[in-house]
Amino acid sequence: MIGNLKPLEIVLIILVILLLFGAKKLPEMARSLGKSARILKSEAKAMKKDDTESAPASTTDATAQQQPAPRTIQAAPGDVSSARPVAEQNTTKS
């Protein structure tokens, strides 16, 4: 469907988007979209990593296992100002 667009139609679509959002908002929107994509990608990698680490270990010695470092979410690689710890939920009932 997108491959069937002619160059004039693409230019017309870009002009309509520019008129709707304005020239000042477009770079901000692109930046936030890129950050969101990076966060999604890093969280997907973290989920895969957690799955491989949660596989049964060959040793059953509880003292040999160490506490994992708290997980953090970063908006962009190297952006430590917006990093925050992920809250772990305890589902145990008393």
XYZ file of N, CA and C in Angstrom, residues 5 33 40 46 48 70:
18
model
N 2.543 4.737 -3.388
C 2.464 6.196 -3.332
C 3.444 6.822 -4.321
N 9.699 9.698 19.971
C 9.472 8.409 19.325
C 10.748 7.562 19.349
N 11.762 0.473 24.527
C 11.116 -0.785 24.180
C 12.151 -1.852 23.841
N 16.025 -7.013 28.181
C 16.049 -7.346 29.603
C 15.125 -8.514 29.904
N 14.326 -10.940 27.813
C 14.983 -12.147 27.306
C 16.093 -12.584 28.250
N 19.659 -4.086 41.526
C 18.321 -3.592 41.180
C 18.268 -3.133 39.729
